[in-house]
Amino acid sequence: MIKIGTRGSKLALWQANYFASLLQDNDMESEIKIIKTKGDVAKNLSFDKIEGKGFFTKEIEDALLNKTIDVAVHSLKDLPTQSPEGLVTAGLSDRANPSDILLINPESFENDQPFKLRKNAVVGTSSQRRKGLIKYYRPDVGIKDIRGNVPTRIKKLREKEFDAIIIARAGVDRIDADLTKLETLTLNPREFVPAPGQGIVAFQTREENIELRKTLGKLTDKKLIETTNVERRILQQMGGGCHMPLGAYCVKDNNGYLHVWACFAEDWKHPLRFVQYSASTDHELAETIVKKLKNDTTI
C-alpha cells in the first residue's frame, strides 16, 4: 500500500487522485493522507509576506523523510528546485494547459480594451509574476492581493471584491470550476509567460526507494522532462521562488528545436525584461537565458 501525501485543497486532491489512478493502472494500491502546509495556514498573507521557500511543500517533504508517506504529490511550480537531502522528484504528470487565465466580471468586460478589461480595473492576484505581467500590459489597472484555493478565489470575484482575477488555466480545468456568467480569456504563454513547470504535477519520493522511482520514471514523458528541466534550471539559477517575478516556458518542436520564452524583474513594480531564444540543444540553454534576463553583456 503506497501512502500519498498531499495538501487538502480541491485541486491538490484532484492531483493526488490522478496519481492514485496511475498507480492503479500499474496494479499498485494506494491511500491518500492530507497534510497542512505553512501556505495553507497563513491564508491571509500574500506570498511575499511568508518567509522562506517551499511553503506549500515543506511539511509534506518532512512526512516523506519521516516515512509516514511514500510519495508526495505537488504542483511542480510550487516545488523548490533543490530537494532536501534524501528526496528526489522521480516523476511528472503530463502537462496540462500551461497558460494563465483571466476571469472577468461581466460588468468589467470591455471588448475593445487590451485583455478585455475596463480601464482602471482591479485585478486580484498574489503572484509577483502575474502582478508584473498585467501591469506591463495594462499599467492602468490596480492590483489587489488574493489568497485561497481556486473555488474561493472565484467566489471572491463573484462577490465583486475584484473586477478580474488571474489564475492557472490548469487548475480551473482540472477541478472543472464553475465559470458561469464570468468572461474568460486564456493568456498566450508566449506573451504572458507562465511560472516554470506550470500545468505539471510532480511526484516526489525518497532517494532510497529505487523500485518506486523506476515506476514513476516509466510514467513520465521524456520530452517533457527535457523542456521542464530547462524551465527549472532557469528558476534555480535565478535563485527564484514564489517571491520572484519570473516566468519561463519551454517547448520542443517536431524538428527537435527548443524554444524558450522568459521574463524577469527585480520586483513586480520594476519593468520586466523579456527573452525569446531558440536552440538545437539544451546544452547551456538555461545559462544563456539567465544571462540575457540579467542583461549580462558578456554573452
PDB file of C-alpha atoms in Angstrom:
ATOM      1  CA  MET A   1       0.000   0.000   0.000  1.00  0.00           C
ATOM      2  CA  ILE A   2       1.577   3.293  -1.149  1.00  0.00           C
ATOM      3  CA  LYS A   3       0.781   6.274   1.059  1.00  0.00           C
ATOM      4  CA  ILE A   4       0.328   9.500  -0.918  1.00  0.00           C
ATOM      5  CA  GLY A   5       0.869  12.862   0.803  1.00  0.00           C
ATOM      6  CA  THR A   6      -0.937  15.964  -0.444  1.00  0.00           C
ATOM      7  CA  ARG A   7      -2.447  19.275   0.541  1.00  0.00           C
ATOM      8  CA  GLY A   8      -6.185  19.267   1.140  1.00  0.00           C
ATOM      9  CA  SER A   9      -7.494  21.714  -1.475  1.00  0.00           C
ATOM     10  CA  LYS A  10      -9.850  20.502  -4.179  1.00  0.00           C
ATOM     11  CA  LEU A  11      -7.092  20.884  -6.774  1.00  0.00           C
ATOM     12  CA  ALA A  12      -4.468  19.137  -4.628  1.00  0.00           C
ATOM     13  CA  LEU A  13      -6.852  16.237  -4.035  1.00  0.00           C
ATOM     14  CA  TRP A  14      -7.547  16.038  -7.775  1.00  0.00           C
ATOM     15  CA  GLN A  15      -3.794  15.737  -8.307  1.00  0.00           C
ATOM     16  CA  ALA A  16      -3.441  13.053  -5.621  1.00  0.00           C
ATOM     17  CA  ASN A  17      -6.361  11.051  -7.014  1.00  0.00           C
ATOM     18  CA  TYR A  18      -4.935  11.387 -10.517  1.00  0.00           C
ATOM     19  CA  PHE A  19      -1.683   9.904  -9.238  1.00  0.00           C
ATOM     20  CA  ALA A  20      -3.558   7.149  -7.401  1.00  0.00           C
ATOM     21  CA  SER A  21      -5.262   6.226 -10.689  1.00  0.00           C
ATOM     22  CA  LEU A  22      -1.850   5.965 -12.404  1.00  0.00           C
ATOM     23  CA  LEU A  23      -0.703   3.602  -9.675  1.00  0.00           C
ATOM     24  CA  GLN A  24      -3.904   1.569 -10.012  1.00  0.00           C
ATOM     25  CA  ASP A  25      -3.247   1.229 -13.749  1.00  0.00           C
ATOM     26  CA  ASN A  26       0.064  -0.350 -12.739  1.00  0.00           C
ATOM     27  CA  ASP A  27      -1.623  -2.729 -10.250  1.00  0.00           C
ATOM     28  CA  MET A  28      -0.469  -0.749  -7.202  1.00  0.00           C
ATOM     29  CA  GLU A  29      -2.789   0.118  -4.317  1.00  0.00           C
ATOM     30  CA  SER A  30      -2.610   3.455  -2.514  1.00  0.00           C
ATOM     31  CA  GLU A  31      -4.186   5.660   0.123  1.00  0.00           C
ATOM     32  CA  ILE A  32      -4.180   9.469   0.431  1.00  0.00           C
ATOM     33  CA  LYS A  33      -3.011  11.372   3.508  1.00  0.00           C
ATOM     34  CA  ILE A  34      -3.808  15.116   3.771  1.00  0.00           C
ATOM     35  CA  ILE A  35      -1.059  17.327   5.220  1.00  0.00           C
ATOM     36  CA  LYS A  36      -1.371  21.030   6.063  1.00  0.00           C
ATOM     37  CA  THR A  37       1.471  23.299   4.949  1.00  0.00           C
ATOM     38  CA  LYS A  38       2.596  26.749   6.070  1.00  0.00           C
ATOM     39  CA  GLY A  39       0.972  28.193   2.945  1.00  0.00           C
ATOM     40  CA  ASP A  40      -2.376  26.626   3.897  1.00  0.00           C
ATOM     41  CA  VAL A  41      -2.265  28.002   7.449  1.00  0.00           C
ATOM     42  CA  ALA A  42      -1.147  31.566   6.569  1.00  0.00           C
ATOM     43  CA  LYS A  43      -4.212  32.208   4.413  1.00  0.00           C
ATOM     44  CA  ASN A  44      -4.367  35.960   4.976  1.00  0.00           C
ATOM     45  CA  LEU A  45      -0.799  36.704   3.924  1.00  0.00           C
ATOM     46  CA  SER A  46       0.344  37.306   0.364  1.00  0.00           C
ATOM     47  CA  PHE A  47       3.176  35.108  -0.866  1.00  0.00           C
ATOM     48  CA  ASP A  48       5.807  37.831  -0.427  1.00  0.00           C
ATOM     49  CA  LYS A  49       4.883  38.120   3.277  1.00  0.00           C
ATOM     50  CA  ILE A  50       5.530  34.414   4.006  1.00  0.00           C
ATOM     51  CA  GLU A  51       9.139  33.695   4.904  1.00  0.00           C
ATOM     52  CA  GLY A  52      11.221  31.112   3.075  1.00  0.00           C
ATOM     53  CA  LYS A  53      10.750  28.901   0.038  1.00  0.00           C
ATOM     54  CA  GLY A  54       8.655  25.769  -0.189  1.00  0.00           C
ATOM     55  CA  PHE A  55       5.787  26.999   1.966  1.00  0.00           C
ATOM     56  CA  PHE A  56       3.380  24.707   0.095  1.00  0.00           C
ATOM     57  CA  THR A  57       5.735  21.712   0.201  1.00  0.00           C
ATOM     58  CA  LYS A  58       7.977  21.576   3.300  1.00  0.00           C
ATOM     59  CA  GLU A  59       5.603  19.792   5.680  1.00  0.00           C
ATOM     60  CA  ILE A  60       4.813  17.186   3.015  1.00  0.00           C
ATOM     61  CA  GLU A  61       8.516  16.664   2.379  1.00  0.00           C
ATOM     62  CA  ASP A  62       9.041  16.245   6.129  1.00  0.00           C
ATOM     63  CA  ALA A  63       6.421  13.489   6.110  1.00  0.00           C
ATOM     64  CA  LEU A  64       8.351  11.767   3.316  1.00  0.00           C
ATOM     65  CA  LEU A  65      11.588  11.963   5.275  1.00  0.00           C
ATOM     66  CA  ASN A  66       9.811  10.656   8.388  1.00  0.00           C
ATOM     67  CA  LYS A  67       8.408   7.759   6.288  1.00  0.00           C
ATOM     68  CA  THR A  68       4.800   8.491   7.195  1.00  0.00           C
ATOM     69  CA  ILE A  69       4.114   8.753   3.449  1.00  0.00           C
ATOM     70  CA  ASP A  70       5.787   7.157   0.416  1.00  0.00           C
ATOM     71  CA  VAL A  71       5.098   9.712  -2.319  1.00  0.00           C
ATOM     72  CA  ALA A  72       4.453  13.454  -2.175  1.00  0.00           C
ATOM     73  CA  VAL A  73       2.277  14.966  -4.890  1.00  0.00           C
ATOM     74  CA  HIS A  74       2.939  18.654  -5.635  1.00  0.00           C
ATOM     75  CA  SER A  75       2.189  21.258  -8.250  1.00  0.00           C
ATOM     76  CA  LEU A  76       5.624  21.435  -9.852  1.00  0.00           C
ATOM     77  CA  LYS A  77       5.564  25.233  -9.867  1.00  0.00           C
ATOM     78  CA  ASP A  78       5.332  25.164  -6.030  1.00  0.00           C
ATOM     79  CA  LEU A  79       8.252  22.757  -5.628  1.00  0.00           C
ATOM     80  CA  PRO A  80      11.693  24.283  -4.842  1.00  0.00           C
ATOM     81  CA  THR A  81      14.358  23.375  -7.395  1.00  0.00           C
ATOM     82  CA  GLN A  82      16.550  21.821  -4.703  1.00  0.00           C
ATOM     83  CA  SER A  83      15.058  18.768  -2.968  1.00  0.00           C
ATOM     84  CA  PRO A  84      16.005  18.101   0.668  1.00  0.00           C
ATOM     85  CA  GLU A  85      18.764  15.535   1.108  1.00  0.00           C
ATOM     86  CA  GLY A  86      17.323  12.060   0.674  1.00  0.00           C
ATOM     87  CA  LEU A  87      14.427  13.089  -1.590  1.00  0.00           C
ATOM     88  CA  VAL A  88      14.096  13.153  -5.378  1.00  0.00           C
ATOM     89  CA  THR A  89      11.492  14.225  -7.897  1.00  0.00           C
ATOM     90  CA  ALA A  90      11.018  10.872  -9.585  1.00  0.00           C
ATOM     91  CA  GLY A  91       8.131  11.515 -11.964  1.00  0.00           C
ATOM     92  CA  LEU A  92       5.956  14.102 -13.684  1.00  0.00           C
ATOM     93  CA  SER A  93       2.388  14.115 -14.940  1.00  0.00           C
ATOM     94  CA  ASP A  94       1.527  15.035 -18.497  1.00  0.00           C
ATOM     95  CA  ARG A  95       1.425  18.808 -18.916  1.00  0.00           C
ATOM     96  CA  ALA A  96      -1.999  20.427 -18.864  1.00  0.00           C
ATOM     97  CA  ASN A  97      -2.531  23.824 -20.489  1.00  0.00           C
ATOM     98  CA  PRO A  98       0.355  25.914 -19.037  1.00  0.00           C
ATOM     99  CA  SER A  99      -1.391  29.253 -19.585  1.00  0.00           C
ATOM    100  CA  ASP A 100      -2.806  31.658 -17.058  1.00  0.00           C
ATOM    101  CA  ILE A 101      -6.471  32.552 -17.430  1.00  0.00           C
ATOM    102  CA  LEU A 102      -8.128  35.903 -16.748  1.00  0.00           C
ATOM    103  CA  LEU A 103     -11.610  35.642 -15.236  1.00  0.00           C
ATOM    104  CA  ILE A 104     -13.630  38.840 -15.558  1.00  0.00           C
ATOM    105  CA  ASN A 105     -16.908  40.010 -14.056  1.00  0.00           C
ATOM    106  CA  PRO A 106     -19.283  40.805 -16.968  1.00  0.00           C
ATOM    107  CA  GLU A 107     -19.721  44.470 -15.999  1.00  0.00           C
ATOM    108  CA  SER A 108     -15.926  44.927 -16.060  1.00  0.00           C
ATOM    109  CA  PHE A 109     -15.570  43.363 -19.523  1.00  0.00           C
ATOM    110  CA  GLU A 110     -14.799  45.725 -22.411  1.00  0.00           C
ATOM    111  CA  ASN A 111     -14.137  44.047 -25.724  1.00  0.00           C
ATOM    112  CA  ASP A 112     -12.157  46.921 -27.266  1.00  0.00           C
ATOM    113  CA  GLN A 113      -9.655  47.170 -24.363  1.00  0.00           C
ATOM    114  CA  PRO A 114      -6.448  45.113 -24.045  1.00  0.00           C
ATOM    115  CA  PHE A 115      -7.170  41.928 -22.093  1.00  0.00           C
ATOM    116  CA  LYS A 116     -10.885  42.841 -22.369  1.00  0.00           C
ATOM    117  CA  LEU A 117     -10.663  44.761 -19.079  1.00  0.00           C
ATOM    118  CA  ARG A 118     -12.298  48.118 -18.424  1.00  0.00           C
ATOM    119  CA  LYS A 119      -9.960  51.000 -17.661  1.00  0.00           C
ATOM    120  CA  ASN A 120      -8.611  51.131 -14.086  1.00  0.00           C
ATOM    121  CA  ALA A 121      -9.988  47.685 -13.295  1.00  0.00           C
ATOM    122  CA  VAL A 122      -8.890  45.995 -10.048  1.00  0.00           C
ATOM    123  CA  VAL A 123      -7.218  42.642 -10.674  1.00  0.00           C
ATOM    124  CA  GLY A 124      -6.740  40.010  -7.964  1.00  0.00           C
ATOM    125  CA  THR A 125      -3.518  38.016  -7.748  1.00  0.00           C
ATOM    126  CA  SER A 126      -0.845  37.336  -5.134  1.00  0.00           C
ATOM    127  CA  SER A 127       1.703  36.134  -7.685  1.00  0.00           C
ATOM    128  CA  GLN A 128       4.617  38.540  -8.166  1.00  0.00           C
ATOM    129  CA  ARG A 129       4.992  37.307 -11.745  1.00  0.00           C
ATOM    130  CA  ARG A 130       1.331  37.879 -12.607  1.00  0.00           C
ATOM    131  CA  LYS A 131       1.387  41.309 -10.978  1.00  0.00           C
ATOM    132  CA  GLY A 132       4.392  42.332 -13.045  1.00  0.00           C
ATOM    133  CA  LEU A 133       2.948  40.989 -16.284  1.00  0.00           C
ATOM    134  CA  ILE A 134      -0.515  42.523 -16.016  1.00  0.00           C
ATOM    135  CA  LYS A 135       0.988  45.890 -15.058  1.00  0.00           C
ATOM    136  CA  TYR A 136       3.359  45.637 -18.033  1.00  0.00           C
ATOM    137  CA  TYR A 137       0.489  45.168 -20.474  1.00  0.00           C
ATOM    138  CA  ARG A 138      -2.085  47.276 -18.619  1.00  0.00           C
ATOM    139  CA  PRO A 139      -0.335  49.947 -16.499  1.00  0.00           C
ATOM    140  CA  ASP A 140      -3.707  51.491 -15.579  1.00  0.00           C
ATOM    141  CA  VAL A 141      -5.067  48.515 -13.637  1.00  0.00           C
ATOM    142  CA  GLY A 142      -4.988  48.235  -9.875  1.00  0.00           C
ATOM    143  CA  ILE A 143      -3.574  45.172  -8.130  1.00  0.00           C
ATOM    144  CA  LYS A 144      -5.091  43.588  -5.040  1.00  0.00           C
ATOM    145  CA  ASP A 145      -3.775  40.506  -3.240  1.00  0.00           C
ATOM    146  CA  ILE A 146      -5.974  37.425  -3.176  1.00  0.00           C
ATOM    147  CA  ARG A 147      -5.469  34.093  -1.399  1.00  0.00           C
ATOM    148  CA  GLY A 148      -7.386  30.869  -1.141  1.00  0.00           C
ATOM    149  CA  ASN A 149      -7.987  27.858  -3.355  1.00  0.00           C
ATOM    150  CA  VAL A 150      -9.488  28.116  -6.838  1.00  0.00           C
ATOM    151  CA  PRO A 151     -13.192  27.973  -5.803  1.00  0.00           C
ATOM    152  CA  THR A 152     -12.558  30.533  -3.021  1.00  0.00           C
ATOM    153  CA  ARG A 153     -10.923  32.959  -5.461  1.00  0.00           C
ATOM    154  CA  ILE A 154     -13.767  32.602  -7.946  1.00  0.00           C
ATOM    155  CA  LYS A 155     -16.271  33.195  -5.130  1.00  0.00           C
ATOM    156  CA  LYS A 156     -14.454  36.417  -4.165  1.00  0.00           C
ATOM    157  CA  LEU A 157     -14.597  37.530  -7.805  1.00  0.00           C
ATOM    158  CA  ARG A 158     -18.343  36.879  -7.960  1.00  0.00           C
ATOM    159  CA  GLU A 159     -18.775  38.874  -4.747  1.00  0.00           C
ATOM    160  CA  LYS A 160     -17.269  41.878  -6.579  1.00  0.00           C
ATOM    161  CA  GLU A 161     -14.105  42.137  -4.487  1.00  0.00           C
ATOM    162  CA  PHE A 162     -12.307  42.361  -7.836  1.00  0.00           C
ATOM    163  CA  ASP A 163     -13.093  43.204 -11.442  1.00  0.00           C
ATOM    164  CA  ALA A 164     -10.987  40.223 -12.530  1.00  0.00           C
ATOM    165  CA  ILE A 165      -8.601  37.592 -11.199  1.00  0.00           C
ATOM    166  CA  ILE A 166      -5.701  35.709 -12.786  1.00  0.00           C
ATOM    167  CA  ILE A 167      -5.193  32.020 -12.006  1.00  0.00           C
ATOM    168  CA  ALA A 168      -3.671  28.980 -13.693  1.00  0.00           C
ATOM    169  CA  ARG A 169      -5.783  27.558 -16.503  1.00  0.00           C
ATOM    170  CA  ALA A 170      -4.766  24.020 -15.495  1.00  0.00           C
ATOM    171  CA  GLY A 171      -6.289  24.409 -12.030  1.00  0.00           C
ATOM    172  CA  VAL A 172      -9.581  25.653 -13.458  1.00  0.00           C
ATOM    173  CA  ASP A 173      -9.731  22.796 -15.954  1.00  0.00           C
ATOM    174  CA  ARG A 174      -8.749  20.044 -13.546  1.00  0.00           C
ATOM    175  CA  ILE A 175     -11.460  20.739 -10.998  1.00  0.00           C
ATOM    176  CA  ASP A 176     -13.987  21.718 -13.681  1.00  0.00           C
ATOM    177  CA  ALA A 177     -14.555  25.040 -11.907  1.00  0.00           C
ATOM    178  CA  ASP A 178     -17.910  26.769 -12.354  1.00  0.00           C
ATOM    179  CA  LEU A 179     -17.269  29.816 -14.563  1.00  0.00           C
ATOM    180  CA  THR A 180     -20.893  30.566 -15.481  1.00  0.00           C
ATOM    181  CA  LYS A 181     -21.639  34.254 -16.087  1.00  0.00           C
ATOM    182  CA  LEU A 182     -17.917  35.103 -15.987  1.00  0.00           C
ATOM    183  CA  GLU A 183     -15.968  36.254 -19.027  1.00  0.00           C
ATOM    184  CA  THR A 184     -12.793  34.258 -19.626  1.00  0.00           C
ATOM    185  CA  LEU A 185      -9.573  34.997 -21.505  1.00  0.00           C
ATOM    186  CA  THR A 186      -6.804  32.402 -21.774  1.00  0.00           C
ATOM    187  CA  LEU A 187      -3.496  34.286 -21.906  1.00  0.00           C
ATOM    188  CA  ASN A 188      -0.888  33.377 -24.513  1.00  0.00           C
ATOM    189  CA  PRO A 189       2.030  31.708 -22.644  1.00  0.00           C
ATOM    190  CA  ARG A 190       4.487  33.176 -25.151  1.00  0.00           C
ATOM    191  CA  GLU A 191       3.450  36.665 -24.038  1.00  0.00           C
ATOM    192  CA  PHE A 192       2.009  36.241 -20.542  1.00  0.00           C
ATOM    193  CA  VAL A 193       4.806  33.854 -19.584  1.00  0.00           C
ATOM    194  CA  PRO A 194       3.789  31.177 -17.032  1.00  0.00           C
ATOM    195  CA  ALA A 195       5.712  30.036 -13.973  1.00  0.00           C
ATOM    196  CA  PRO A 196       8.341  27.354 -14.599  1.00  0.00           C
ATOM    197  CA  GLY A 197       6.616  23.966 -14.543  1.00  0.00           C
ATOM    198  CA  GLN A 198       3.087  25.395 -14.575  1.00  0.00           C
ATOM    199  CA  GLY A 199       0.494  22.787 -15.520  1.00  0.00           C
ATOM    200  CA  ILE A 200       2.610  19.832 -14.332  1.00  0.00           C
ATOM    201  CA  VAL A 201       2.173  17.656 -11.250  1.00  0.00           C
ATOM    202  CA  ALA A 202       5.383  16.353  -9.628  1.00  0.00           C
ATOM    203  CA  PHE A 203       5.778  13.034  -7.812  1.00  0.00           C
ATOM    204  CA  GLN A 204       8.459  13.117  -5.130  1.00  0.00           C
ATOM    205  CA  THR A 205       9.791  10.165  -3.150  1.00  0.00           C
ATOM    206  CA  ARG A 206      12.764   9.013  -1.106  1.00  0.00           C
ATOM    207  CA  GLU A 207      16.040   8.522  -2.949  1.00  0.00           C
ATOM    208  CA  GLU A 208      16.405   5.061  -1.409  1.00  0.00           C
ATOM    209  CA  ASN A 209      13.091   3.848  -2.848  1.00  0.00           C
ATOM    210  CA  ILE A 210      14.588   2.526  -6.092  1.00  0.00           C
ATOM    211  CA  GLU A 211      11.670   0.359  -7.263  1.00  0.00           C
ATOM    212  CA  LEU A 212       9.105   3.127  -6.823  1.00  0.00           C
ATOM    213  CA  ARG A 213      11.439   5.578  -8.573  1.00  0.00           C
ATOM    214  CA  LYS A 214      11.624   3.213 -11.546  1.00  0.00           C
ATOM    215  CA  THR A 215       7.828   3.014 -11.699  1.00  0.00           C
ATOM    216  CA  LEU A 216       7.460   6.799 -11.549  1.00  0.00           C
ATOM    217  CA  GLY A 217      10.114   7.232 -14.210  1.00  0.00           C
ATOM    218  CA  LYS A 218       8.193   4.980 -16.595  1.00  0.00           C
ATOM    219  CA  LEU A 219       5.118   7.198 -16.202  1.00  0.00           C
ATOM    220  CA  THR A 220       6.959  10.324 -17.368  1.00  0.00           C
ATOM    221  CA  ASP A 221       7.268  11.659 -20.930  1.00  0.00           C
ATOM    222  CA  LYS A 222      11.000  12.066 -21.641  1.00  0.00           C
ATOM    223  CA  LYS A 223      10.440  15.111 -23.889  1.00  0.00           C
ATOM    224  CA  LEU A 224       8.557  16.786 -21.036  1.00  0.00           C
ATOM    225  CA  ILE A 225      11.495  16.126 -18.702  1.00  0.00           C
ATOM    226  CA  GLU A 226      13.811  17.894 -21.158  1.00  0.00           C
ATOM    227  CA  THR A 227      11.716  21.045 -21.538  1.00  0.00           C
ATOM    228  CA  THR A 228      10.778  21.194 -17.861  1.00  0.00           C
ATOM    229  CA  ASN A 229      14.431  20.876 -16.844  1.00  0.00           C
ATOM    230  CA  VAL A 230      15.212  23.976 -18.902  1.00  0.00           C
ATOM    231  CA  GLU A 231      12.498  25.949 -17.119  1.00  0.00           C
ATOM    232  CA  ARG A 232      13.573  24.673 -13.699  1.00  0.00           C
ATOM    233  CA  ARG A 233      17.258  25.389 -14.325  1.00  0.00           C
ATOM    234  CA  ILE A 234      16.374  28.967 -15.198  1.00  0.00           C
ATOM    235  CA  LEU A 235      14.458  29.224 -11.917  1.00  0.00           C
ATOM    236  CA  GLN A 236      17.309  27.654  -9.953  1.00  0.00           C
ATOM    237  CA  GLN A 237      19.998  29.875 -11.448  1.00  0.00           C
ATOM    238  CA  MET A 238      17.920  32.984 -10.851  1.00  0.00           C
ATOM    239  CA  GLY A 239      17.590  31.926  -7.201  1.00  0.00           C
ATOM    240  CA  GLY A 240      13.844  32.154  -7.536  1.00  0.00           C
ATOM    241  CA  GLY A 241      10.686  31.068  -5.801  1.00  0.00           C
ATOM    242  CA  CYS A 242       7.197  32.500  -5.418  1.00  0.00           C
ATOM    243  CA  HIS A 243       8.741  35.801  -4.292  1.00  0.00           C
ATOM    244  CA  MET A 244      10.299  36.479  -7.705  1.00  0.00           C
ATOM    245  CA  PRO A 245       8.564  37.901 -10.798  1.00  0.00           C
ATOM    246  CA  LEU A 246       9.964  35.215 -13.104  1.00  0.00           C
ATOM    247  CA  GLY A 247       8.348  33.346 -15.965  1.00  0.00           C
ATOM    248  CA  ALA A 248       9.870  30.594 -18.110  1.00  0.00           C
ATOM    249  CA  TYR A 249       8.211  28.458 -20.753  1.00  0.00           C
ATOM    250  CA  CYS A 250       9.975  25.922 -22.990  1.00  0.00           C
ATOM    251  CA  VAL A 251       8.620  23.822 -25.860  1.00  0.00           C
ATOM    252  CA  LYS A 252      10.265  21.372 -28.268  1.00  0.00           C
ATOM    253  CA  ASP A 253       9.139  21.393 -31.888  1.00  0.00           C
ATOM    254  CA  ASN A 254       8.875  18.464 -34.294  1.00  0.00           C
ATOM    255  CA  ASN A 255      12.363  19.153 -35.644  1.00  0.00           C
ATOM    256  CA  GLY A 256      13.917  18.868 -32.178  1.00  0.00           C
ATOM    257  CA  TYR A 257      14.488  22.579 -31.617  1.00  0.00           C
ATOM    258  CA  LEU A 258      13.882  24.025 -28.158  1.00  0.00           C
ATOM    259  CA  HIS A 259      12.129  27.386 -27.893  1.00  0.00           C
ATOM    260  CA  VAL A 260      12.130  29.391 -24.649  1.00  0.00           C
ATOM    261  CA  TRP A 261      10.144  32.424 -23.580  1.00  0.00           C
ATOM    262  CA  ALA A 262      11.113  34.060 -20.286  1.00  0.00           C
ATOM    263  CA  CYS A 263      10.552  37.253 -18.310  1.00  0.00           C
ATOM    264  CA  PHE A 264      12.050  38.694 -15.148  1.00  0.00           C
ATOM    265  CA  ALA A 265      12.076  41.780 -12.921  1.00  0.00           C
ATOM    266  CA  GLU A 266      13.807  42.560  -9.642  1.00  0.00           C
ATOM    267  CA  ASP A 267      10.390  43.404  -8.211  1.00  0.00           C
ATOM    268  CA  TRP A 268       6.917  43.360  -9.737  1.00  0.00           C
ATOM    269  CA  LYS A 269       6.851  47.168  -9.662  1.00  0.00           C
ATOM    270  CA  HIS A 270      10.017  47.290 -11.790  1.00  0.00           C
ATOM    271  CA  PRO A 271       9.987  46.967 -15.599  1.00  0.00           C
ATOM    272  CA  LEU A 272      10.030  43.398 -16.868  1.00  0.00           C
ATOM    273  CA  ARG A 273      12.720  42.118 -19.206  1.00  0.00           C
ATOM    274  CA  PHE A 274      11.630  39.588 -21.846  1.00  0.00           C
ATOM    275  CA  VAL A 275      13.740  36.995 -23.644  1.00  0.00           C
ATOM    276  CA  GLN A 276      12.872  34.678 -26.517  1.00  0.00           C
ATOM    277  CA  TYR A 277      15.573  32.246 -27.584  1.00  0.00           C
ATOM    278  CA  SER A 278      15.771  29.040 -29.618  1.00  0.00           C
ATOM    279  CA  ALA A 279      18.450  26.357 -29.802  1.00  0.00           C
ATOM    280  CA  SER A 280      19.016  22.895 -31.245  1.00  0.00           C
ATOM    281  CA  THR A 281      20.195  21.530 -27.880  1.00  0.00           C
ATOM    282  CA  ASP A 282      19.589  22.167 -24.194  1.00  0.00           C
ATOM    283  CA  HIS A 283      23.365  22.492 -23.601  1.00  0.00           C
ATOM    284  CA  GLU A 284      23.923  25.840 -21.839  1.00  0.00           C
ATOM    285  CA  LEU A 285      20.400  26.887 -22.870  1.00  0.00           C
ATOM    286  CA  ALA A 286      19.196  27.852 -19.395  1.00  0.00           C
ATOM    287  CA  GLU A 287      22.518  29.602 -18.714  1.00  0.00           C
ATOM    288  CA  THR A 288      22.128  31.690 -21.876  1.00  0.00           C
ATOM    289  CA  ILE A 289      18.580  32.690 -20.944  1.00  0.00           C
ATOM    290  CA  VAL A 290      19.660  33.669 -17.428  1.00  0.00           C
ATOM    291  CA  LYS A 291      22.460  35.895 -18.751  1.00  0.00           C
ATOM    292  CA  LYS A 292      20.001  37.599 -21.071  1.00  0.00           C
ATOM    293  CA  LEU A 293      17.464  38.074 -18.274  1.00  0.00           C
ATOM    294  CA  LYS A 294      20.159  39.608 -16.104  1.00  0.00           C
ATOM    295  CA  ASN A 295      21.175  41.780 -19.048  1.00  0.00           C
ATOM    296  CA  ASP A 296      24.709  40.341 -18.917  1.00  0.00           C
ATOM    297  CA  THR A 297      26.603  41.948 -21.806  1.00  0.00           C
ATOM    298  CA  THR A 298      29.341  39.264 -21.774  1.00  0.00           C
ATOM    299  CA  ILE A 299      27.265  36.867 -23.863  1.00  0.00           C
TER     300      ILE A 299
END
